């Protein structure tokens, strides 16, 4: 008898994601958006230290349904003929079936399980639809499964632990000091003065009417009269010489 659905695949279909984690109810960002394939359970980012050596996949939301990156699923199972979608420059695949309320009557490809309209050359709208189709037709899923011993989350997903108030105040004060030093040490090089003028804290900013441009001038070099003259001059209107 062929291999049926593996335990991690059953967990992806059965587990509830984007609900509060019971172990970290008082913590922030405690939504279960990770699936531990070795423990076959859904976890939140605060549960990661206990599951570091395990195979982990991030579960996302797309049009109110759970999706997983195609790159991660391809390491576990053959996802050919499953239509993928793009979220934040990464391709994702729906986990569960998404049957349509109305029957598709147009021309084109339709899902083999739930009759959802698809783009060519895809014939499955989700991973669950392909698995059910393979089990119904061939009774064996083993040729489509792939061995994957390690599967970690992307570095951009990992979030640091919550920083205490004292440490946050220290970081804020350090950032303020760095900002003051940066503003105090800013100067205009002699080679760039002809091309552009950089603004210092003592610089006056004047917004021109009906324009989103800022005029940056130094009070030491430009007088108020010159500034008013330059602002009142309308760009694009020719100045005619006076009649004699």
mmCIF file of C-alpha atoms in Angstrom:
data_model
loop_
_atom_site.group_PDB
_atom_site.id
_atom_site.type_symbol
_atom_site.label_atom_id
_atom_site.label_comp_id
_atom_site.label_asym_id
_atom_site.label_seq_id
_atom_site.Cartn_x
_atom_site.Cartn_y
_atom_site.Cartn_z
ATOM 1 C CA UNK A 1 0.000 0.000 0.000
ATOM 2 C CA UNK A 2 1.324 3.430 -0.883
ATOM 3 C CA UNK A 3 2.208 6.196 1.503
ATOM 4 C CA UNK A 4 -0.729 8.323 2.564
ATOM 5 C CA UNK A 5 -0.525 11.913 3.795
ATOM 6 C CA UNK A 6 2.509 12.514 6.014
ATOM 7 C CA UNK A 7 2.023 13.910 9.500
ATOM 8 C CA UNK A 8 3.384 17.379 8.646
ATOM 9 C CA UNK A 9 0.912 17.679 5.776
ATOM 10 C CA UNK A 10 -1.958 16.711 8.049
ATOM 11 C CA UNK A 11 -0.779 19.377 10.485
ATOM 12 C CA UNK A 12 -0.818 22.067 7.802
ATOM 13 C CA UNK A 13 -4.411 21.182 6.997
ATOM 14 C CA UNK A 14 -5.668 20.701 10.566
ATOM 15 C CA UNK A 15 -3.831 23.340 12.595
ATOM 16 C CA UNK A 16 -5.347 26.772 13.152
ATOM 17 C CA UNK A 17 -3.097 29.706 12.401
ATOM 18 C CA UNK A 18 -3.301 33.424 13.214
ATOM 19 C CA UNK A 19 -4.891 32.806 16.596
ATOM 20 C CA UNK A 20 -3.442 33.811 19.953
ATOM 21 C CA UNK A 21 -0.889 31.455 21.454
ATOM 22 C CA UNK A 22 -2.135 30.076 24.771
ATOM 23 C CA UNK A 23 1.409 29.898 26.139
ATOM 24 C CA UNK A 24 2.098 33.603 25.480
ATOM 25 C CA UNK A 25 -1.260 35.296 25.961
ATOM 26 C CA UNK A 26 0.233 38.379 27.657
ATOM 27 C CA UNK A 27 2.980 38.891 25.062
ATOM 28 C CA UNK A 28 2.740 41.076 21.995
ATOM 29 C CA UNK A 29 2.746 39.591 18.477
ATOM 30 C CA UNK A 30 1.647 36.201 19.776
ATOM 31 C CA UNK A 31 -0.196 35.041 16.654
ATOM 32 C CA UNK A 32 0.496 31.493 15.535
ATOM 33 C CA UNK A 33 1.966 32.027 12.080
ATOM 34 C CA UNK A 34 4.602 29.269 12.116
ATOM 35 C CA UNK A 35 4.181 25.541 11.627
ATOM 36 C CA UNK A 36 6.666 23.161 13.242
ATOM 37 C CA UNK A 37 6.758 20.185 10.896
ATOM 38 C CA UNK A 38 8.538 17.940 13.402
ATOM 39 C CA UNK A 39 6.105 18.621 16.263
ATOM 40 C CA UNK A 40 3.127 18.943 13.885
ATOM 41 C CA UNK A 41 1.809 21.993 15.674
ATOM 42 C CA UNK A 42 1.389 25.722 15.133
ATOM 43 C CA UNK A 43 3.535 28.115 17.166
ATOM 44 C CA UNK A 44 4.058 31.845 17.584
ATOM 45 C CA UNK A 45 7.380 33.745 17.256
ATOM 46 C CA UNK A 46 7.881 33.577 21.042
ATOM 47 C CA UNK A 47 7.909 29.755 20.859
ATOM 48 C CA UNK A 48 10.886 29.677 18.487
ATOM 49 C CA UNK A 49 13.644 29.046 21.087
ATOM 50 C CA UNK A 50 12.138 25.633 21.906
ATOM 51 C CA UNK A 51 11.889 24.667 18.196
ATOM 52 C CA UNK A 52 15.197 25.934 16.794
ATOM 53 C CA UNK A 53 16.492 22.514 15.566
ATOM 54 C CA UNK A 54 13.134 21.603 13.988
ATOM 55 C CA UNK A 55 11.832 22.146 10.473
ATOM 56 C CA UNK A 56 9.839 25.370 10.413
ATOM 57 C CA UNK A 57 7.731 27.073 7.755
ATOM 58 C CA UNK A 58 6.081 30.456 7.883
ATOM 59 C CA UNK A 59 2.353 30.552 7.192
ATOM 60 C CA UNK A 60 0.988 33.731 5.615
ATOM 61 C CA UNK A 61 -2.466 35.076 4.804
ATOM 62 C CA UNK A 62 -3.661 35.806 1.277
ATOM 63 C CA UNK A 63 -7.318 36.653 0.533
ATOM 64 C CA UNK A 64 -8.331 35.191 3.917
ATOM 65 C CA UNK A 65 -6.612 31.848 3.295
ATOM 66 C CA UNK A 66 -3.393 30.272 4.571
ATOM 67 C CA UNK A 67 -0.457 30.140 2.165
ATOM 68 C CA UNK A 68 3.160 28.956 2.345
ATOM 69 C CA UNK A 69 6.128 29.971 0.261
ATOM 70 C CA UNK A 70 6.567 27.825 -2.820
ATOM 71 C CA UNK A 71 10.312 27.676 -2.170
ATOM 72 C CA UNK A 72 9.716 25.980 1.189
ATOM 73 C CA UNK A 73 7.081 23.553 -0.057
ATOM 74 C CA UNK A 74 9.244 22.464 -2.990
ATOM 75 C CA UNK A 75 11.738 21.086 -0.463
ATOM 76 C CA UNK A 76 9.040 18.867 1.012
ATOM 77 C CA UNK A 77 6.779 17.830 -1.862
ATOM 78 C CA UNK A 78 6.483 18.207 -5.616
ATOM 79 C CA UNK A 79 4.335 21.276 -6.270
ATOM 80 C CA UNK A 80 4.267 21.116 -10.053
ATOM 81 C CA UNK A 81 0.946 22.004 -11.728
ATOM 82 C CA UNK A 82 -0.120 23.945 -8.605
ATOM 83 C CA UNK A 83 -0.855 27.588 -9.384
ATOM 84 C CA UNK A 84 1.308 29.981 -7.371
ATOM 85 C CA UNK A 85 0.644 33.587 -6.483
ATOM 86 C CA UNK A 86 3.000 36.453 -5.645
ATOM 87 C CA UNK A 87 3.100 38.205 -2.263
ATOM 88 C CA UNK A 88 5.853 40.715 -1.527
ATOM 89 C CA UNK A 89 8.023 39.453 -4.394
ATOM 90 C CA UNK A 90 7.778 35.822 -3.245
ATOM 91 C CA UNK A 91 5.643 33.061 -4.712
ATOM 92 C CA UNK A 92 3.197 31.326 -2.403
ATOM 93 C CA UNK A 93 0.851 28.346 -2.675
ATOM 94 C CA UNK A 94 -2.513 27.859 -0.987
ATOM 95 C CA UNK A 95 -2.593 25.052 1.537
ATOM 96 C CA UNK A 96 -6.279 24.097 1.589
ATOM 97 C CA UNK A 97 -9.017 23.854 -0.996
ATOM 98 C CA UNK A 98 -10.911 26.984 -2.006
ATOM 99 C CA UNK A 99 -14.121 25.820 -3.701
ATOM 100 C CA UNK A 100 -16.027 28.392 -5.721
ATOM 101 C CA UNK A 101 -19.629 29.259 -4.945
ATOM 102 C CA UNK A 102 -20.462 29.595 -8.624
ATOM 103 C CA UNK A 103 -19.675 26.970 -11.218
ATOM 104 C CA UNK A 104 -17.110 28.056 -13.784
ATOM 105 C CA UNK A 105 -18.638 28.157 -17.303
ATOM 106 C CA UNK A 106 -15.890 29.824 -19.321
ATOM 107 C CA UNK A 107 -13.048 28.302 -21.281
ATOM 108 C CA UNK A 108 -9.681 27.562 -19.697
ATOM 109 C CA UNK A 109 -8.159 25.358 -17.063
ATOM 110 C CA UNK A 110 -10.083 24.366 -13.961
ATOM 111 C CA UNK A 111 -8.930 22.710 -10.756
ATOM 112 C CA UNK A 112 -9.163 18.929 -10.786
ATOM 113 C CA UNK A 113 -10.794 18.851 -7.346
ATOM 114 C CA UNK A 114 -12.794 22.015 -6.663
ATOM 115 C CA UNK A 115 -13.513 23.312 -10.215
ATOM 116 C CA UNK A 116 -11.819 26.657 -9.585
ATOM 117 C CA UNK A 117 -10.733 28.551 -12.702
ATOM 118 C CA UNK A 118 -6.965 28.578 -13.164
ATOM 119 C CA UNK A 119 -4.354 29.966 -15.486
ATOM 120 C CA UNK A 120 -2.605 27.769 -17.982
ATOM 121 C CA UNK A 121 -0.935 25.328 -17.592
ATOM 122 C CA UNK A 122 -1.934 24.792 -13.932
ATOM 123 C CA UNK A 123 -4.519 22.168 -12.971
ATOM 124 C CA UNK A 124 -4.472 22.433 -9.147
ATOM 125 C CA UNK A 125 -5.444 25.536 -7.163
ATOM 126 C CA UNK A 126 -3.871 24.413 -3.870
ATOM 127 C CA UNK A 127 -1.568 21.842 -2.365
ATOM 128 C CA UNK A 128 -4.524 20.042 -0.795
ATOM 129 C CA UNK A 129 -6.207 19.674 -4.183
ATOM 130 C CA UNK A 130 -3.110 18.095 -5.709
ATOM 131 C CA UNK A 131 -2.647 15.681 -2.807
ATOM 132 C CA UNK A 132 -6.261 14.535 -3.001
ATOM 133 C CA UNK A 133 -5.991 14.146 -6.787
ATOM 134 C CA UNK A 134 -2.822 12.038 -6.540
ATOM 135 C CA UNK A 135 -4.234 9.817 -3.808
ATOM 136 C CA UNK A 136 -7.437 9.321 -5.779
ATOM 137 C CA UNK A 137 -5.708 8.502 -9.058
ATOM 138 C CA UNK A 138 -2.504 6.716 -8.042
ATOM 139 C CA UNK A 139 -3.152 5.723 -4.416
ATOM 140 C CA UNK A 140 0.469 6.561 -3.578
ATOM 141 C CA UNK A 141 2.061 9.849 -2.585
ATOM 142 C CA UNK A 142 5.626 8.604 -2.058
ATOM 143 C CA UNK A 143 6.935 9.572 -5.549
ATOM 144 C CA UNK A 144 6.041 13.197 -4.848
ATOM 145 C CA UNK A 145 7.535 13.459 -1.369
ATOM 146 C CA UNK A 146 11.062 14.802 -0.931
ATOM 147 C CA UNK A 147 13.517 14.311 1.890
ATOM 148 C CA UNK A 148 14.245 17.489 3.793
ATOM 149 C CA UNK A 149 16.120 17.354 7.083
ATOM 150 C CA UNK A 150 16.530 21.080 7.751
ATOM 151 C CA UNK A 151 14.095 23.867 7.000
ATOM 152 C CA UNK A 152 14.530 27.190 8.755
ATOM 153 C CA UNK A 153 12.733 30.507 8.598
ATOM 154 C CA UNK A 154 14.058 33.401 6.573
ATOM 155 C CA UNK A 155 16.272 35.862 8.516
ATOM 156 C CA UNK A 156 13.927 38.797 7.860
ATOM 157 C CA UNK A 157 11.121 36.987 9.714
ATOM 158 C CA UNK A 158 13.015 36.475 12.952
ATOM 159 C CA UNK A 159 12.141 39.233 15.424
ATOM 160 C CA UNK A 160 14.207 40.079 18.516
ATOM 161 C CA UNK A 161 12.810 39.642 21.985
ATOM 162 C CA UNK A 162 10.937 42.547 23.459
ATOM 163 C CA UNK A 163 13.272 45.223 24.742
ATOM 164 C CA UNK A 164 12.771 46.503 28.280
ATOM 165 C CA UNK A 165 11.846 50.095 29.023
ATOM 166 C CA UNK A 166 15.272 50.916 30.469
ATOM 167 C CA UNK A 167 17.068 49.501 27.464
ATOM 168 C CA UNK A 168 14.677 51.256 25.105
ATOM 169 C CA UNK A 169 15.335 54.602 26.856
ATOM 170 C CA UNK A 170 19.074 53.991 26.596
ATOM 171 C CA UNK A 171 18.821 53.261 22.881
ATOM 172 C CA UNK A 172 16.677 56.352 22.383
ATOM 173 C CA UNK A 173 19.186 58.577 24.188
ATOM 174 C CA UNK A 174 22.069 57.103 22.184
ATOM 175 C CA UNK A 175 20.203 57.758 18.945
ATOM 176 C CA UNK A 176 19.555 61.345 20.027
ATOM 177 C CA UNK A 177 23.229 61.882 20.824
ATOM 178 C CA UNK A 178 24.276 60.417 17.478
ATOM 179 C CA UNK A 179 21.784 62.671 15.731
ATOM 180 C CA UNK A 180 23.128 65.762 17.523
ATOM 181 C CA UNK A 181 26.681 64.851 16.635
ATOM 182 C CA UNK A 182 25.716 64.281 13.026
ATOM 183 C CA UNK A 183 23.905 67.607 12.776
ATOM 184 C CA UNK A 184 26.700 69.466 14.527
ATOM 185 C CA UNK A 185 29.416 68.015 12.339
ATOM 186 C CA UNK A 186 27.600 68.554 9.038
ATOM 187 C CA UNK A 187 29.353 71.059 6.817
ATOM 188 C CA UNK A 188 29.419 72.021 3.162
ATOM 189 C CA UNK A 189 32.513 71.110 1.202
ATOM 190 C CA UNK A 190 34.053 73.743 -1.017
ATOM 191 C CA UNK A 191 33.753 71.573 -4.112
ATOM 192 C CA UNK A 192 29.979 71.097 -3.737
ATOM 193 C CA UNK A 193 28.987 74.668 -2.868
ATOM 194 C CA UNK A 194 28.580 75.619 -6.516
ATOM 195 C CA UNK A 195 26.318 72.647 -7.279
ATOM 196 C CA UNK A 196 24.137 72.488 -4.161
ATOM 197 C CA UNK A 197 23.870 74.027 -0.701
ATOM 198 C CA UNK A 198 23.264 71.751 2.294
ATOM 199 C CA UNK A 199 21.090 72.993 5.144
ATOM 200 C CA UNK A 200 22.346 73.255 8.746
ATOM 201 C CA UNK A 201 20.227 73.707 11.888
ATOM 202 C CA UNK A 202 20.684 77.491 11.569
ATOM 203 C CA UNK A 203 19.245 77.457 8.043
ATOM 204 C CA UNK A 204 15.903 79.102 7.366
ATOM 205 C CA UNK A 205 13.317 77.059 5.450
ATOM 206 C CA UNK A 206 10.791 78.937 3.352
ATOM 207 C CA UNK A 207 7.966 77.162 1.503
ATOM 208 C CA UNK A 208 7.108 78.668 -1.820
ATOM 209 C CA UNK A 209 3.410 79.202 -2.483
ATOM 210 C CA UNK A 210 1.751 76.775 -4.917
ATOM 211 C CA UNK A 211 4.872 74.690 -4.979
ATOM 212 C CA UNK A 212 6.247 71.722 -3.074
ATOM 213 C CA UNK A 213 9.817 72.994 -3.288
ATOM 214 C CA UNK A 214 11.815 74.257 -0.343
ATOM 215 C CA UNK A 215 14.145 77.199 -0.655
ATOM 216 C CA UNK A 216 17.180 76.812 1.516
ATOM 217 C CA UNK A 217 19.215 79.917 2.223
ATOM 218 C CA UNK A 218 21.700 81.109 4.798
ATOM 219 C CA UNK A 219 20.773 84.225 6.723
ATOM 220 C CA UNK A 220 24.409 85.254 6.823
ATOM 221 C CA UNK A 221 24.792 85.443 3.033
ATOM 222 C CA UNK A 222 21.293 86.220 1.737
ATOM 223 C CA UNK A 223 19.221 89.155 2.968
ATOM 224 C CA UNK A 224 15.487 89.104 3.495
ATOM 225 C CA UNK A 225 15.013 91.484 0.580
ATOM 226 C CA UNK A 226 16.847 89.178 -1.812
ATOM 227 C CA UNK A 227 14.842 86.228 -0.518
ATOM 228 C CA UNK A 228 11.526 88.034 -1.050
ATOM 229 C CA UNK A 229 12.563 89.025 -4.563
ATOM 230 C CA UNK A 230 13.505 85.468 -5.484
ATOM 231 C CA UNK A 231 10.239 84.077 -4.111
ATOM 232 C CA UNK A 232 8.029 86.616 -5.853
ATOM 233 C CA UNK A 233 9.556 85.843 -9.222
ATOM 234 C CA UNK A 234 7.276 83.484 -11.120
ATOM 235 C CA UNK A 235 8.992 80.850 -13.156
ATOM 236 C CA UNK A 236 8.164 80.643 -16.844
ATOM 237 C CA UNK A 237 6.856 84.224 -17.305
ATOM 238 C CA UNK A 238 9.069 86.397 -19.511
ATOM 239 C CA UNK A 239 10.149 89.784 -18.166
ATOM 240 C CA UNK A 240 9.661 92.539 -20.763
ATOM 241 C CA UNK A 241 11.820 95.613 -20.921
ATOM 242 C CA UNK A 242 10.109 98.920 -20.003
ATOM 243 C CA UNK A 243 8.716 101.131 -22.808
ATOM 244 C CA UNK A 244 10.800 104.189 -23.718
#
